XYZ file of N, CA and C in Angstrom:
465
model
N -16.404 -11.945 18.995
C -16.059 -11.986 17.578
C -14.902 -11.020 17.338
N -14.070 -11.439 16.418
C -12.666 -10.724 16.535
C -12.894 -9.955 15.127
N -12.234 -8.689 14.559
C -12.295 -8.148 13.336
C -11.301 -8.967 12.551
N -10.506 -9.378 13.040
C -8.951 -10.148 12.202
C -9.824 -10.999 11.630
N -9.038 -10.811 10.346
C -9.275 -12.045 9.327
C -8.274 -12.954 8.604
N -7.835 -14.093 8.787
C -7.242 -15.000 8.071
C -6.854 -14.774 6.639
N -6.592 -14.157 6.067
C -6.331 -14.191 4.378
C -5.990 -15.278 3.817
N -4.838 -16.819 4.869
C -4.933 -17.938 4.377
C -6.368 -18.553 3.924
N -7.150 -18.332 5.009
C -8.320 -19.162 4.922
C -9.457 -18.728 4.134
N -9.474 -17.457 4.401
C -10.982 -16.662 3.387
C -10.260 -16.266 1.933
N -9.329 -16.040 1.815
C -8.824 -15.349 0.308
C -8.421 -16.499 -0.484
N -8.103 -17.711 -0.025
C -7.386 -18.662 -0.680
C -5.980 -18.658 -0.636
N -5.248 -17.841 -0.264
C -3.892 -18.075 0.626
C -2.880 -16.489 -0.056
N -1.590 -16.149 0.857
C -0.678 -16.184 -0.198
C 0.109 -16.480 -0.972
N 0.125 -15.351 -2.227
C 1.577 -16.116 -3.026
C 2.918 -16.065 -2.405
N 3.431 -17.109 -2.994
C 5.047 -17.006 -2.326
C 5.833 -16.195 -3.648
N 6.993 -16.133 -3.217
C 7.648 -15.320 -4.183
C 7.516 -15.567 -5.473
N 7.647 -16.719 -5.582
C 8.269 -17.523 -6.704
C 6.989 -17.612 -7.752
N 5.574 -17.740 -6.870
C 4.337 -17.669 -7.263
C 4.092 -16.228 -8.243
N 4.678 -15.159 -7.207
C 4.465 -13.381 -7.155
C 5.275 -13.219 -8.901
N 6.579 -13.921 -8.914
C 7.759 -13.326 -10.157
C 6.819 -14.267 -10.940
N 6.384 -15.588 -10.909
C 5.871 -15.946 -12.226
C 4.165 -15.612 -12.573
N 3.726 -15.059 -12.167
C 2.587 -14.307 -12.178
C 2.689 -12.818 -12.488
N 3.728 -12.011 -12.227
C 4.254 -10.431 -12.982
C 4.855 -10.892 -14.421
N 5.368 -11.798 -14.442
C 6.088 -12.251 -15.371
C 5.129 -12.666 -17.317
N 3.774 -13.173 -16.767
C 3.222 -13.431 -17.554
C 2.494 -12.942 -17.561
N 2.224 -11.604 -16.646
C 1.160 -10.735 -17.037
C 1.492 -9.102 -17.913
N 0.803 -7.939 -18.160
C 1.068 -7.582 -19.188
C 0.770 -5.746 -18.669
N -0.130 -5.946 -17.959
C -0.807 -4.583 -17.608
C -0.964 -4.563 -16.156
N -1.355 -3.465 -15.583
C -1.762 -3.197 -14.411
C -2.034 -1.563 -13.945
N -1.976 -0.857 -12.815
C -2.601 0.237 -12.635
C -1.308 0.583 -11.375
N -0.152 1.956 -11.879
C 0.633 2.464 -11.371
C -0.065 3.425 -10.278
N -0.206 3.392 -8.685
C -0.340 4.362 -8.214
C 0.989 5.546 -7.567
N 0.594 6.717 -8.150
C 1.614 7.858 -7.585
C 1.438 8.882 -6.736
N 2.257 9.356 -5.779
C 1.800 10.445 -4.996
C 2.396 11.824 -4.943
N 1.913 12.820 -4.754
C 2.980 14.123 -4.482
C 1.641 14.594 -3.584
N 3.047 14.797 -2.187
C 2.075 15.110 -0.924
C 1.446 14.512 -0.569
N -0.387 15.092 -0.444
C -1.223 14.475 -0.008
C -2.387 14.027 -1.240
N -1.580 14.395 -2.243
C -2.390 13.867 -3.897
C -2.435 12.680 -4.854
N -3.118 11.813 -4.771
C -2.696 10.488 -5.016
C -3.145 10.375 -6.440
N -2.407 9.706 -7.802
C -2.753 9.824 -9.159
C -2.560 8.020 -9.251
N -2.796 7.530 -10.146
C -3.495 6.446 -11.088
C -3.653 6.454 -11.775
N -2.297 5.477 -12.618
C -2.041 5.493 -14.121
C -2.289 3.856 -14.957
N -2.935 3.693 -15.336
C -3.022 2.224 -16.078
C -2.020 1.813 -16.965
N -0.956 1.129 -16.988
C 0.256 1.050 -17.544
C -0.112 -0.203 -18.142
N 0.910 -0.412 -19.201
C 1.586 -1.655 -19.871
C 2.876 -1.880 -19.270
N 3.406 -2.812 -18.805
C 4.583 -3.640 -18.155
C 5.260 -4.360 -18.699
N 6.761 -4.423 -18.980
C 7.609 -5.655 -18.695
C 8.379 -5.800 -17.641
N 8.661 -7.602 -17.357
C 9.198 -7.725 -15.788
C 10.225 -8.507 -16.180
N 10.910 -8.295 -15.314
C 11.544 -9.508 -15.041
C 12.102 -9.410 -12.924
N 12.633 -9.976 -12.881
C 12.693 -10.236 -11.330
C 13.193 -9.139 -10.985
N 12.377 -8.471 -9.827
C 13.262 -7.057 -9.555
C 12.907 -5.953 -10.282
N 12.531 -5.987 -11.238
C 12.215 -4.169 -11.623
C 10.522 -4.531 -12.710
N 10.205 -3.721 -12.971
C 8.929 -3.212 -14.263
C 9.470 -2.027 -14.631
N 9.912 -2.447 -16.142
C 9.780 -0.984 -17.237
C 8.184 -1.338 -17.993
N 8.429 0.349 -17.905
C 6.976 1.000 -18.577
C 7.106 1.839 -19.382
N 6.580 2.523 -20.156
C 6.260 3.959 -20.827
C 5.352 4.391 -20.925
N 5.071 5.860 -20.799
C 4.032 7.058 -20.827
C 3.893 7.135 -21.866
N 2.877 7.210 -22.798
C 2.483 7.646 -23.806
C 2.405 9.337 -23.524
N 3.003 10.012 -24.099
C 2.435 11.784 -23.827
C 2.215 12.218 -25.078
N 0.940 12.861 -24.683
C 0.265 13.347 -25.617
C 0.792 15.388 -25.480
N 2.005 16.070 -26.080
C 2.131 17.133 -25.627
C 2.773 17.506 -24.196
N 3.383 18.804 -24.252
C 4.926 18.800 -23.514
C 4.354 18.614 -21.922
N 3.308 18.728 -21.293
C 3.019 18.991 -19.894
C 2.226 17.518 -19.671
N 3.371 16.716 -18.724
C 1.987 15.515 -18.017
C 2.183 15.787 -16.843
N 1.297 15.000 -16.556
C 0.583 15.121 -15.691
C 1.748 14.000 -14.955
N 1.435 12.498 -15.661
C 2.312 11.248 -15.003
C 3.298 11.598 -14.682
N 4.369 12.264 -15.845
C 5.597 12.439 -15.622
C 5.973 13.357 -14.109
N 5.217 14.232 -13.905
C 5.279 15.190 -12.649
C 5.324 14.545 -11.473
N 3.727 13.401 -11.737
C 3.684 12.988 -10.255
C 4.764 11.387 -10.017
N 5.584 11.124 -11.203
C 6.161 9.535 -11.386
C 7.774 10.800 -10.277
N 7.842 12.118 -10.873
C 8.955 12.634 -10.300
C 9.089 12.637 -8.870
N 7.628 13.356 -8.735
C 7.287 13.187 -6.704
C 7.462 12.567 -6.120
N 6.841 11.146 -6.731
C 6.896 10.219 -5.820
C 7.732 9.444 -5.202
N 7.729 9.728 -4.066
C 9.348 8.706 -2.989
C 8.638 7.091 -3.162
N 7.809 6.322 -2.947
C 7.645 5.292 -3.325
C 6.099 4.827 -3.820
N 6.023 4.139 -5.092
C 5.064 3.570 -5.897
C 4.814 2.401 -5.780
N 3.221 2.666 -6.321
C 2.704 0.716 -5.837
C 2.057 0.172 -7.270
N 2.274 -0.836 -7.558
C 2.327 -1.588 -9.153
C 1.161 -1.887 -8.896
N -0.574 -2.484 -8.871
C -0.980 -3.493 -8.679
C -1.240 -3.992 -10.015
N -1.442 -5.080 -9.948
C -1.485 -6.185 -11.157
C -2.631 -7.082 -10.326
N -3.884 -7.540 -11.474
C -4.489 -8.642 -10.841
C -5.326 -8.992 -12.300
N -5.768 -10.282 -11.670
C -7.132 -10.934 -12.766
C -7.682 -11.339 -12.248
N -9.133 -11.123 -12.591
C -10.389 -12.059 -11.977
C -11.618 -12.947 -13.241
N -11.416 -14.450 -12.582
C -12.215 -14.802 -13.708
C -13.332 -15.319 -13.011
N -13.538 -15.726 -11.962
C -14.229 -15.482 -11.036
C -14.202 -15.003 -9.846
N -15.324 -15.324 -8.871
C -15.474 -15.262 -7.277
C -14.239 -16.354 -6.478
N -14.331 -17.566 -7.510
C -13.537 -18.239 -6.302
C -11.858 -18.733 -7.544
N -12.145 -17.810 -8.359
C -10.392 -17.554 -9.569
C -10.246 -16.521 -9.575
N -9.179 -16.059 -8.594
C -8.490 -15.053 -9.057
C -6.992 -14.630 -8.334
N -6.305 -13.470 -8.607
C -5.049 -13.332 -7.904
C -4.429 -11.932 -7.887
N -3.955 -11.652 -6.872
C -3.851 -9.710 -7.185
C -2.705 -9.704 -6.411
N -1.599 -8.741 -6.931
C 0.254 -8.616 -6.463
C 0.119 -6.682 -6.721
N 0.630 -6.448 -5.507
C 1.115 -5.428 -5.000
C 2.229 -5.195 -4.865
N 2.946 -4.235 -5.962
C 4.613 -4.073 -5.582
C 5.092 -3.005 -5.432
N 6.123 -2.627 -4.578
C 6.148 -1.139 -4.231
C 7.600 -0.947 -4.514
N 7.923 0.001 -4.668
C 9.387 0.231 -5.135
C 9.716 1.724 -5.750
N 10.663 1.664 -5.841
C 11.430 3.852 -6.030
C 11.247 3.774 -7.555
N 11.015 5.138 -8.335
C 11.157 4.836 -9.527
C 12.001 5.978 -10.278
N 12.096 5.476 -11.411
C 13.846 6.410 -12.126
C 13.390 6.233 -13.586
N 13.040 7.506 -14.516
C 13.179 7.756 -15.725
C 14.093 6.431 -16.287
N 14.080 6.198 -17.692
C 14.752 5.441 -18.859
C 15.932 6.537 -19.492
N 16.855 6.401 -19.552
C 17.473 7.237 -20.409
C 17.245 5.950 -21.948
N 17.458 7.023 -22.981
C 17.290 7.089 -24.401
C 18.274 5.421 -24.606
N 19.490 5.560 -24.014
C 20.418 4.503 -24.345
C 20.172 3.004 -23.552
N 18.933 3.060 -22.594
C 18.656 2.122 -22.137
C 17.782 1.344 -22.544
N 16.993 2.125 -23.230
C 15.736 1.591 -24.221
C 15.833 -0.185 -24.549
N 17.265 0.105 -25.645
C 17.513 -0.982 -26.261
C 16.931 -2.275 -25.399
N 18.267 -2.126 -24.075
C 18.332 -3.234 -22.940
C 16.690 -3.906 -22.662
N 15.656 -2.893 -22.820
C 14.204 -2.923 -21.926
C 13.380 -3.478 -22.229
N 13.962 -2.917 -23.984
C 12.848 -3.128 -25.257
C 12.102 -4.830 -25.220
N 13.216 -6.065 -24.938
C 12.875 -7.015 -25.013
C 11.696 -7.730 -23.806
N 12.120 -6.981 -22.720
C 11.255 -7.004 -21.832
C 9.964 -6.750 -21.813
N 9.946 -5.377 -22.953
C 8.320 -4.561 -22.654
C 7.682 -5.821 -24.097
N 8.713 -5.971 -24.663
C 7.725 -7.143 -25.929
C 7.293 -8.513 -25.463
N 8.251 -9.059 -24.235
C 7.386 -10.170 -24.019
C 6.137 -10.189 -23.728
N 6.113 -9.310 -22.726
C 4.575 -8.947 -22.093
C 3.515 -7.880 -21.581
N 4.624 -6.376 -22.418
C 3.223 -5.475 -22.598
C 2.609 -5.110 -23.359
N 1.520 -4.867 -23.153
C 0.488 -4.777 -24.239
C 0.271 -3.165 -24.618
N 0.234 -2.296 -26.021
C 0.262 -0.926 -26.398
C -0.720 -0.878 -26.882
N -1.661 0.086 -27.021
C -2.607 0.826 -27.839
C -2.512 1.152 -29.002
N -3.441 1.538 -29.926
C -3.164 1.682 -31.256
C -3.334 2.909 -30.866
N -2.862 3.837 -31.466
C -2.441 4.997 -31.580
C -2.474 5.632 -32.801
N -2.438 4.817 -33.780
C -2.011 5.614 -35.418
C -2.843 6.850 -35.363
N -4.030 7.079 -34.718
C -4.623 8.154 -35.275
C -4.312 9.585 -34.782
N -3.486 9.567 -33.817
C -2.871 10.953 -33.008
C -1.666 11.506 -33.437
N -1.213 10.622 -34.502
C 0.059 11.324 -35.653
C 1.405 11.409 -34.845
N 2.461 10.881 -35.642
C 3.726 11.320 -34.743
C 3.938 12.551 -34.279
N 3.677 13.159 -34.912
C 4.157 14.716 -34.061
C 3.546 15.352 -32.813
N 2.450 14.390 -32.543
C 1.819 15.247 -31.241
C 2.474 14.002 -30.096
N 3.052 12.900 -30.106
C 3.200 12.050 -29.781
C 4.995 11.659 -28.915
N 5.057 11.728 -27.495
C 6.067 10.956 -27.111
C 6.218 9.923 -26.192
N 7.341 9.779 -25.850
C 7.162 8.118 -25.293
C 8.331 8.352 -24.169
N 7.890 8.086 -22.856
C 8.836 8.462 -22.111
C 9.010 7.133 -20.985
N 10.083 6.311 -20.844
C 10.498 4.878 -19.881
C 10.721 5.302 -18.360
N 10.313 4.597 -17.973
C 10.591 4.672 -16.602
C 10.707 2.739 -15.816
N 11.710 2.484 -15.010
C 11.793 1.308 -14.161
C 11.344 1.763 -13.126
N 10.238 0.859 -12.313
C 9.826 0.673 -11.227
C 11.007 -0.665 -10.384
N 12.151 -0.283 -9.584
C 13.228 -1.226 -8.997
C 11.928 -1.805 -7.622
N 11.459 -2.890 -7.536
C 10.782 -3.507 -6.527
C 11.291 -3.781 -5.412
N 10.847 -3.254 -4.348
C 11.690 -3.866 -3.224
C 10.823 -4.602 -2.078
N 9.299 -4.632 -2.678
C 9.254 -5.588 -1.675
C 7.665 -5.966 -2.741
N 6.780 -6.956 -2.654
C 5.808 -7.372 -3.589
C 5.158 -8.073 -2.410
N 3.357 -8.154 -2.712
C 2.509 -9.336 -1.839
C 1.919 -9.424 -2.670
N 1.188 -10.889 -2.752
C 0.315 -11.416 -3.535
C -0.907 -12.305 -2.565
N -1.560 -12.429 -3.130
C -3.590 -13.209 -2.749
C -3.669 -13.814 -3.818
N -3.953 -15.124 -3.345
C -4.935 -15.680 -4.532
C -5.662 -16.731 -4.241
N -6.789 -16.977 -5.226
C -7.823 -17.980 -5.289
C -8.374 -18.786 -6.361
N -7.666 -19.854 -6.389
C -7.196 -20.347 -7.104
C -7.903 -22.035 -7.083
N -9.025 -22.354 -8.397
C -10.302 -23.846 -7.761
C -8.957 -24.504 -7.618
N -7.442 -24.921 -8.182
C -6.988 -26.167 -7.634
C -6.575 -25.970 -6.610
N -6.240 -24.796 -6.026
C -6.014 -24.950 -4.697
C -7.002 -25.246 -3.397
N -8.573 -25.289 -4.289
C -9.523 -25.572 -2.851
C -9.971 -27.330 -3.014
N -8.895 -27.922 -4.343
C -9.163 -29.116 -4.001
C -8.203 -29.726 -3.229
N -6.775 -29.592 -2.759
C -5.758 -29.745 -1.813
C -6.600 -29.902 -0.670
């Protein structure tokens, strides 16, 4: 008996690219992992995509984060994004890529991006003044995707 496992055959296959961009594309959220050193952090983000990069923003609550420190450390970050609606529906994309603060004047460009498809928190109750908002692009340079998917186990 061999440990290797097929991921075509037991996971329901992978995505191809084209599968990977229109599946980031219409999704909204996911969970940023970051590292400095040997310290690994996990941030649950809101996303917009388009081919090639995810802008995001930090909500900060007050001048010291935590994200912002370890989004600085980190030489390379991993996006994951997934949904499960069942055991035999579902699909999960892994994207890894360098990441670089928003300057103020880029906003504009992003803004349309983060409205197609991320989703924000209500917030009203933490008042503007304790409150900032800081962008960052995740540039992708390489993405995998799984999925399982019932029309694909009728093929």
């Amino acid at each position: 008996m061999t440990d290797r496992v097929d991921p075509d055959r037991v996971r329901g296959g992978r995505m191809t690219d084209t599968e990977i961009d229109a599946y980031l594309s219409e999704q909204g959220t996911g969970v940023l992992s970051l590292a400095e050193g040997n310290r690994a952090y996990a941030v649950p983000i809101s996303f917009g995509y388009e081919t090639g990069r995810a802008v995001f923003s930090y909500w900060q609550f007050g001048s010291d984060s935590r994200k912002k420190a370890f989004s600085e450390a980190t030489e390379r970050a991993c996006l994951t994004v997934y949904d499960i609606e069942s055991q035999t529906d579902w699909r999960s994309v892994l994207a890894f890529g360098t990441l670089r603060e928003l300057s103020t004047e880029e906003w504009g460009a992003v803004g349309e991006l983060m409205d197609d498809n991320a989703w924000s928190p209500d917030l009203s109750s933490v008042g503007r003044r304790q409150l900032s908002i800081v962008g960052y692009e995740l540039s992708i340079e390489e993405a995998t995707g799984l999925q399982r998917r019932p029309e694909a186990e009728r093929e």
